[in-house]
Amino acid sequence: MINKYKHLKKMYDEGIIAVIRAESPSQALDITEAVRKGGINIIEITLTVPGAINVISKLYETYKNKEILLGAGTVLDSETARLAILEGAEFIVSPSFHPEVVKLCNRYQKVCMPGCMTVTEIVSALEAGADLIKFFPGSSFGPSVIKALKGPVPQAEFVPTGGVNLENIQEWLNNGCFAVGVGGELTRGAAAGDYAAVTDTAARFVEKIRAVRSPA
């Protein structure tokens, strides 16, 4: 099986992507380890992190045994996507739809997740070959938007980012999300250097997801 499809299955099974934004490379590495300890193994390093490409490279070397599935976020062009892929990124996330980024990801058989808000954008991204649709910002609409979008485009698989928290994550998933992306709600403790809080929050998110995806 092509790794891309294994990665998509892992993303669905785990149900959550940790979106890592940080003020320094070392903080990004510490946050990654903290969320991993809490049970979240899908990590998106946003290109807004200083030295983000080097951070991706470092994480790829650190977790050689594939303890995490590593991706790059806030990717705005195909050149940056290729750099991230060469350093170990297995999935590429963009805040908007760029056909050349989707094309490049398909060339290298990496998971591609462009950001879309409208049905027109969603259909265009699907026609270009996008694997998943990042619905952003989710906070502007709430969980009910996924069920509404699934009406005209039931074939689209959505990953909302922004507006996902411990109180509503189960509603997002129950409304048909493939997975969710969580940033500040997950990593807030890192701002004060409280990585134990990040680990605890990660574990609570994992528990909520398991209640939906693997009910007793």
mmCIF file of C-alpha atoms in Angstrom:
data_model
loop_
_atom_site.group_PDB
_atom_site.id
_atom_site.type_symbol
_atom_site.label_atom_id
_atom_site.label_comp_id
_atom_site.label_asym_id
_atom_site.label_seq_id
_atom_site.Cartn_x
_atom_site.Cartn_y
_atom_site.Cartn_z
ATOM 1 C CA MET A 1 0.000 0.000 0.000
ATOM 2 C CA ILE A 2 1.280 3.480 -0.862
ATOM 3 C CA ASN A 3 2.271 5.338 2.313
ATOM 4 C CA LYS A 4 -0.165 8.139 1.465
ATOM 5 C CA TYR A 5 -3.138 5.865 2.046
ATOM 6 C CA LYS A 6 -1.663 4.524 5.269
ATOM 7 C CA HIS A 7 -1.250 8.094 6.423
ATOM 8 C CA LEU A 8 -4.830 8.994 5.554
ATOM 9 C CA LYS A 9 -6.071 6.007 7.535
ATOM 10 C CA LYS A 10 -3.939 7.027 10.521
ATOM 11 C CA MET A 11 -5.300 10.569 10.335
ATOM 12 C CA TYR A 12 -8.861 9.273 10.358
ATOM 13 C CA ASP A 13 -8.257 6.721 13.108
ATOM 14 C CA GLU A 14 -6.559 9.213 15.436
ATOM 15 C CA GLY A 15 -8.925 12.014 14.490
ATOM 16 C CA ILE A 16 -6.759 14.961 15.547
ATOM 17 C CA ILE A 17 -3.852 16.964 14.168
ATOM 18 C CA ALA A 18 -1.808 19.056 16.578
ATOM 19 C CA VAL A 19 -1.212 22.405 14.884
ATOM 20 C CA ILE A 20 2.087 23.683 16.269
ATOM 21 C CA ARG A 21 2.703 27.420 16.307
ATOM 22 C CA ALA A 22 5.666 28.570 18.353
ATOM 23 C CA GLU A 23 7.918 31.533 18.974
ATOM 24 C CA SER A 24 11.143 29.567 18.488
ATOM 25 C CA PRO A 25 12.392 26.267 17.069
ATOM 26 C CA SER A 26 13.113 24.907 20.554
ATOM 27 C CA GLN A 27 9.593 25.719 21.735
ATOM 28 C CA ALA A 28 8.133 23.926 18.699
ATOM 29 C CA LEU A 29 10.195 20.829 19.529
ATOM 30 C CA ASP A 30 9.103 20.927 23.174
ATOM 31 C CA ILE A 31 5.430 21.329 22.257
ATOM 32 C CA THR A 32 5.671 18.403 19.853
ATOM 33 C CA GLU A 33 7.064 16.135 22.543
ATOM 34 C CA ALA A 34 4.438 17.317 25.031
ATOM 35 C CA VAL A 35 1.486 16.547 22.763
ATOM 36 C CA ARG A 36 3.039 13.223 21.780
ATOM 37 C CA LYS A 37 3.248 12.244 25.437
ATOM 38 C CA GLY A 38 -0.461 13.014 25.669
ATOM 39 C CA GLY A 39 -1.246 10.617 22.856
ATOM 40 C CA ILE A 40 -1.425 12.869 19.785
ATOM 41 C CA ASN A 41 0.893 11.563 17.090
ATOM 42 C CA ILE A 42 -0.021 13.677 14.062
ATOM 43 C CA ILE A 43 1.978 16.884 14.085
ATOM 44 C CA GLU A 44 1.624 19.914 11.800
ATOM 45 C CA ILE A 45 4.493 22.396 12.018
ATOM 46 C CA THR A 46 3.253 25.700 10.646
ATOM 47 C CA LEU A 47 5.589 27.667 8.417
ATOM 48 C CA THR A 48 5.050 30.660 10.716
ATOM 49 C CA VAL A 49 7.414 29.003 13.228
ATOM 50 C CA PRO A 50 10.911 30.548 12.932
ATOM 51 C CA GLY A 51 13.123 28.082 11.077
ATOM 52 C CA ALA A 52 10.147 25.819 10.428
ATOM 53 C CA ILE A 53 11.827 23.769 7.692
ATOM 54 C CA ASN A 54 14.730 23.027 10.023
ATOM 55 C CA VAL A 55 12.269 22.082 12.758
ATOM 56 C CA ILE A 56 10.630 19.592 10.394
ATOM 57 C CA SER A 57 14.052 18.156 9.550
ATOM 58 C CA LYS A 58 14.955 17.853 13.232
ATOM 59 C CA LEU A 59 11.678 16.118 14.087
ATOM 60 C CA TYR A 60 12.122 13.734 11.169
ATOM 61 C CA GLU A 61 15.525 12.738 12.559
ATOM 62 C CA THR A 62 14.340 12.603 16.168
ATOM 63 C CA TYR A 63 11.394 10.316 15.482
ATOM 64 C CA LYS A 64 13.077 7.952 13.029
ATOM 65 C CA ASN A 65 10.881 5.075 14.116
ATOM 66 C CA LYS A 66 7.773 6.888 12.851
ATOM 67 C CA GLU A 67 6.414 7.667 16.309
ATOM 68 C CA ILE A 68 4.749 10.702 14.728
ATOM 69 C CA LEU A 69 3.203 11.553 11.368
ATOM 70 C CA LEU A 70 4.783 14.840 10.395
ATOM 71 C CA GLY A 71 3.339 17.581 8.204
ATOM 72 C CA ALA A 72 3.830 21.211 7.247
ATOM 73 C CA GLY A 73 1.153 23.877 7.608
ATOM 74 C CA THR A 74 0.536 27.430 6.379
ATOM 75 C CA VAL A 75 2.114 26.424 3.061
ATOM 76 C CA LEU A 76 1.458 29.091 0.444
ATOM 77 C CA ASP A 77 3.348 27.821 -2.605
ATOM 78 C CA SER A 78 4.675 24.675 -4.236
ATOM 79 C CA GLU A 79 8.312 25.629 -3.680
ATOM 80 C CA THR A 80 7.829 25.652 0.088
ATOM 81 C CA ALA A 81 5.791 22.452 -0.069
ATOM 82 C CA ARG A 82 8.649 20.681 -1.849
ATOM 83 C CA LEU A 83 11.193 21.906 0.706
ATOM 84 C CA ALA A 84 9.025 20.554 3.532
ATOM 85 C CA ILE A 85 8.529 17.222 1.770
ATOM 86 C CA LEU A 86 12.270 16.826 1.194
ATOM 87 C CA GLU A 87 12.841 17.337 4.922
ATOM 88 C CA GLY A 88 10.303 14.699 5.942
ATOM 89 C CA ALA A 89 6.781 16.166 5.758
ATOM 90 C CA GLU A 90 4.192 13.542 4.812
ATOM 91 C CA PHE A 91 1.261 15.942 4.539
ATOM 92 C CA ILE A 92 0.897 19.543 3.412
ATOM 93 C CA VAL A 93 -1.715 21.958 4.763
ATOM 94 C CA SER A 94 -2.535 25.339 3.237
ATOM 95 C CA PRO A 95 -4.840 28.097 4.519
ATOM 96 C CA SER A 96 -6.131 28.522 0.943
ATOM 97 C CA PHE A 97 -6.416 26.540 -2.291
ATOM 98 C CA HIS A 98 -3.359 26.606 -4.568
ATOM 99 C CA PRO A 99 -3.586 24.225 -7.551
ATOM 100 C CA GLU A 100 0.194 24.011 -7.915
ATOM 101 C CA VAL A 101 0.568 22.845 -4.306
ATOM 102 C CA VAL A 102 -2.010 20.103 -4.860
ATOM 103 C CA LYS A 103 -0.273 19.089 -8.090
ATOM 104 C CA LEU A 104 3.102 18.846 -6.375
ATOM 105 C CA CYS A 105 1.716 16.799 -3.485
ATOM 106 C CA ASN A 106 0.178 14.343 -5.924
ATOM 107 C CA ARG A 107 3.472 14.116 -7.791
ATOM 108 C CA TYR A 108 5.177 12.946 -4.600
ATOM 109 C CA GLN A 109 2.143 11.051 -3.254
ATOM 110 C CA LYS A 110 1.829 13.175 -0.113
ATOM 111 C CA VAL A 111 -1.441 14.006 1.589
ATOM 112 C CA CYS A 112 -2.682 17.448 0.529
ATOM 113 C CA MET A 113 -5.118 19.548 2.538
ATOM 114 C CA PRO A 114 -5.944 22.981 1.067
ATOM 115 C CA GLY A 115 -8.040 25.468 3.001
ATOM 116 C CA CYS A 116 -11.515 26.228 1.628
ATOM 117 C CA MET A 117 -14.657 27.969 2.822
ATOM 118 C CA THR A 118 -17.116 27.915 -0.065
ATOM 119 C CA VAL A 119 -18.621 25.061 -2.071
ATOM 120 C CA THR A 120 -16.998 26.520 -5.198
ATOM 121 C CA GLU A 121 -13.560 26.372 -3.593
ATOM 122 C CA ILE A 122 -14.216 22.880 -2.243
ATOM 123 C CA VAL A 123 -15.256 21.480 -5.630
ATOM 124 C CA SER A 124 -12.285 23.151 -7.338
ATOM 125 C CA ALA A 125 -9.910 21.623 -4.788
ATOM 126 C CA LEU A 126 -11.447 18.164 -5.221
ATOM 127 C CA GLU A 127 -11.201 18.427 -9.009
ATOM 128 C CA ALA A 128 -7.518 19.338 -8.651
ATOM 129 C CA GLY A 129 -6.909 16.197 -6.588
ATOM 130 C CA ALA A 130 -6.973 17.363 -2.970
ATOM 131 C CA ASP A 131 -7.242 14.529 -0.443
ATOM 132 C CA LEU A 132 -8.806 16.480 2.411
ATOM 133 C CA ILE A 133 -10.355 19.915 2.814
ATOM 134 C CA LYS A 134 -9.172 22.127 5.627
ATOM 135 C CA PHE A 135 -12.247 24.092 6.661
ATOM 136 C CA PHE A 136 -10.900 27.348 8.053
ATOM 137 C CA PRO A 137 -11.736 29.227 10.146
ATOM 138 C CA GLY A 138 -14.135 26.819 11.795
ATOM 139 C CA SER A 139 -14.822 29.346 14.557
ATOM 140 C CA SER A 140 -16.792 31.486 12.110
ATOM 141 C CA PHE A 141 -19.445 28.797 11.603
ATOM 142 C CA GLY A 142 -19.354 26.088 14.272
ATOM 143 C CA PRO A 143 -19.800 22.310 13.970
ATOM 144 C CA SER A 144 -23.140 22.484 12.143
ATOM 145 C CA VAL A 145 -21.417 23.797 8.996
ATOM 146 C CA ILE A 146 -19.942 20.368 8.253
ATOM 147 C CA LYS A 147 -23.340 18.700 8.080
ATOM 148 C CA ALA A 148 -24.545 21.547 5.832
ATOM 149 C CA LEU A 149 -21.590 21.198 3.454
ATOM 150 C CA LYS A 150 -21.950 17.427 3.342
ATOM 151 C CA GLY A 151 -25.341 17.995 1.702
ATOM 152 C CA PRO A 152 -24.088 19.240 -1.688
ATOM 153 C CA VAL A 153 -20.605 17.664 -1.471
ATOM 154 C CA PRO A 154 -20.898 14.420 0.537
ATOM 155 C CA GLN A 155 -17.712 13.144 -1.127
ATOM 156 C CA ALA A 156 -15.575 15.831 0.528
ATOM 157 C CA GLU A 157 -13.643 14.964 3.674
ATOM 158 C CA PHE A 158 -13.310 17.912 6.048
ATOM 159 C CA VAL A 159 -10.729 18.799 8.680
ATOM 160 C CA PRO A 160 -11.843 21.973 10.495
ATOM 161 C CA THR A 161 -9.240 24.151 12.153
ATOM 162 C CA GLY A 162 -10.038 27.048 14.459
ATOM 163 C CA GLY A 163 -12.950 26.850 16.842
ATOM 164 C CA VAL A 164 -12.359 23.226 17.889
ATOM 165 C CA ASN A 165 -12.154 22.734 21.647
ATOM 166 C CA LEU A 166 -12.770 20.110 24.317
ATOM 167 C CA GLU A 167 -16.400 21.118 24.635
ATOM 168 C CA ASN A 168 -17.329 20.743 20.957
ATOM 169 C CA ILE A 169 -14.856 18.298 19.411
ATOM 170 C CA GLN A 170 -17.311 15.420 19.637
ATOM 171 C CA GLU A 171 -19.966 17.491 17.861
ATOM 172 C CA TRP A 172 -17.520 18.285 15.042
ATOM 173 C CA LEU A 173 -16.742 14.588 14.598
ATOM 174 C CA ASN A 174 -20.364 13.470 14.870
ATOM 175 C CA ASN A 175 -21.303 15.963 12.152
ATOM 176 C CA GLY A 176 -19.020 14.154 9.700
ATOM 177 C CA CYS A 177 -15.481 15.498 10.060
ATOM 178 C CA PHE A 178 -12.650 13.273 8.856
ATOM 179 C CA ALA A 179 -10.473 14.696 11.647
ATOM 180 C CA VAL A 180 -9.895 18.041 13.372
ATOM 181 C CA GLY A 181 -6.947 20.401 13.651
ATOM 182 C CA VAL A 182 -6.319 21.963 17.057
ATOM 183 C CA GLY A 183 -3.783 24.663 17.828
ATOM 184 C CA GLY A 184 -4.106 27.211 20.618
ATOM 185 C CA GLU A 185 -6.757 25.262 22.527
ATOM 186 C CA LEU A 186 -4.250 22.408 22.762
ATOM 187 C CA THR A 187 -0.909 24.177 23.235
ATOM 188 C CA ARG A 188 -1.878 27.184 25.364
ATOM 189 C CA GLY A 189 0.171 25.995 28.347
ATOM 190 C CA ALA A 190 3.388 26.277 26.365
ATOM 191 C CA ALA A 191 3.252 30.087 26.502
ATOM 192 C CA ALA A 192 3.958 29.843 30.237
ATOM 193 C CA GLY A 193 6.382 26.944 29.857
ATOM 194 C CA ASP A 194 3.834 24.530 31.310
ATOM 195 C CA TYR A 195 4.348 21.563 29.016
ATOM 196 C CA ALA A 196 2.717 19.209 31.510
ATOM 197 C CA ALA A 197 -0.518 21.138 30.910
ATOM 198 C CA VAL A 198 -0.084 20.638 27.169
ATOM 199 C CA THR A 199 0.323 16.894 27.706
ATOM 200 C CA ASP A 200 -2.746 16.784 29.956
ATOM 201 C CA THR A 201 -4.848 18.712 27.424
ATOM 202 C CA ALA A 202 -3.697 16.412 24.629
ATOM 203 C CA ALA A 203 -4.753 13.373 26.654
ATOM 204 C CA ARG A 204 -8.184 14.893 27.233
ATOM 205 C CA PHE A 205 -8.649 15.505 23.507
ATOM 206 C CA VAL A 206 -7.649 11.907 22.772
ATOM 207 C CA GLU A 207 -10.169 10.647 25.328
ATOM 208 C CA LYS A 208 -12.959 12.692 23.726
ATOM 209 C CA ILE A 209 -12.115 11.359 20.257
ATOM 210 C CA ARG A 210 -12.012 7.748 21.409
ATOM 211 C CA ALA A 211 -15.506 8.136 22.812
ATOM 212 C CA VAL A 212 -16.700 8.867 19.258
ATOM 213 C CA ARG A 213 -14.419 6.713 17.121
ATOM 214 C CA SER A 214 -14.042 3.723 19.463
ATOM 215 C CA PRO A 215 -17.095 3.656 21.755
ATOM 216 C CA ALA A 216 -17.145 0.919 24.409
#
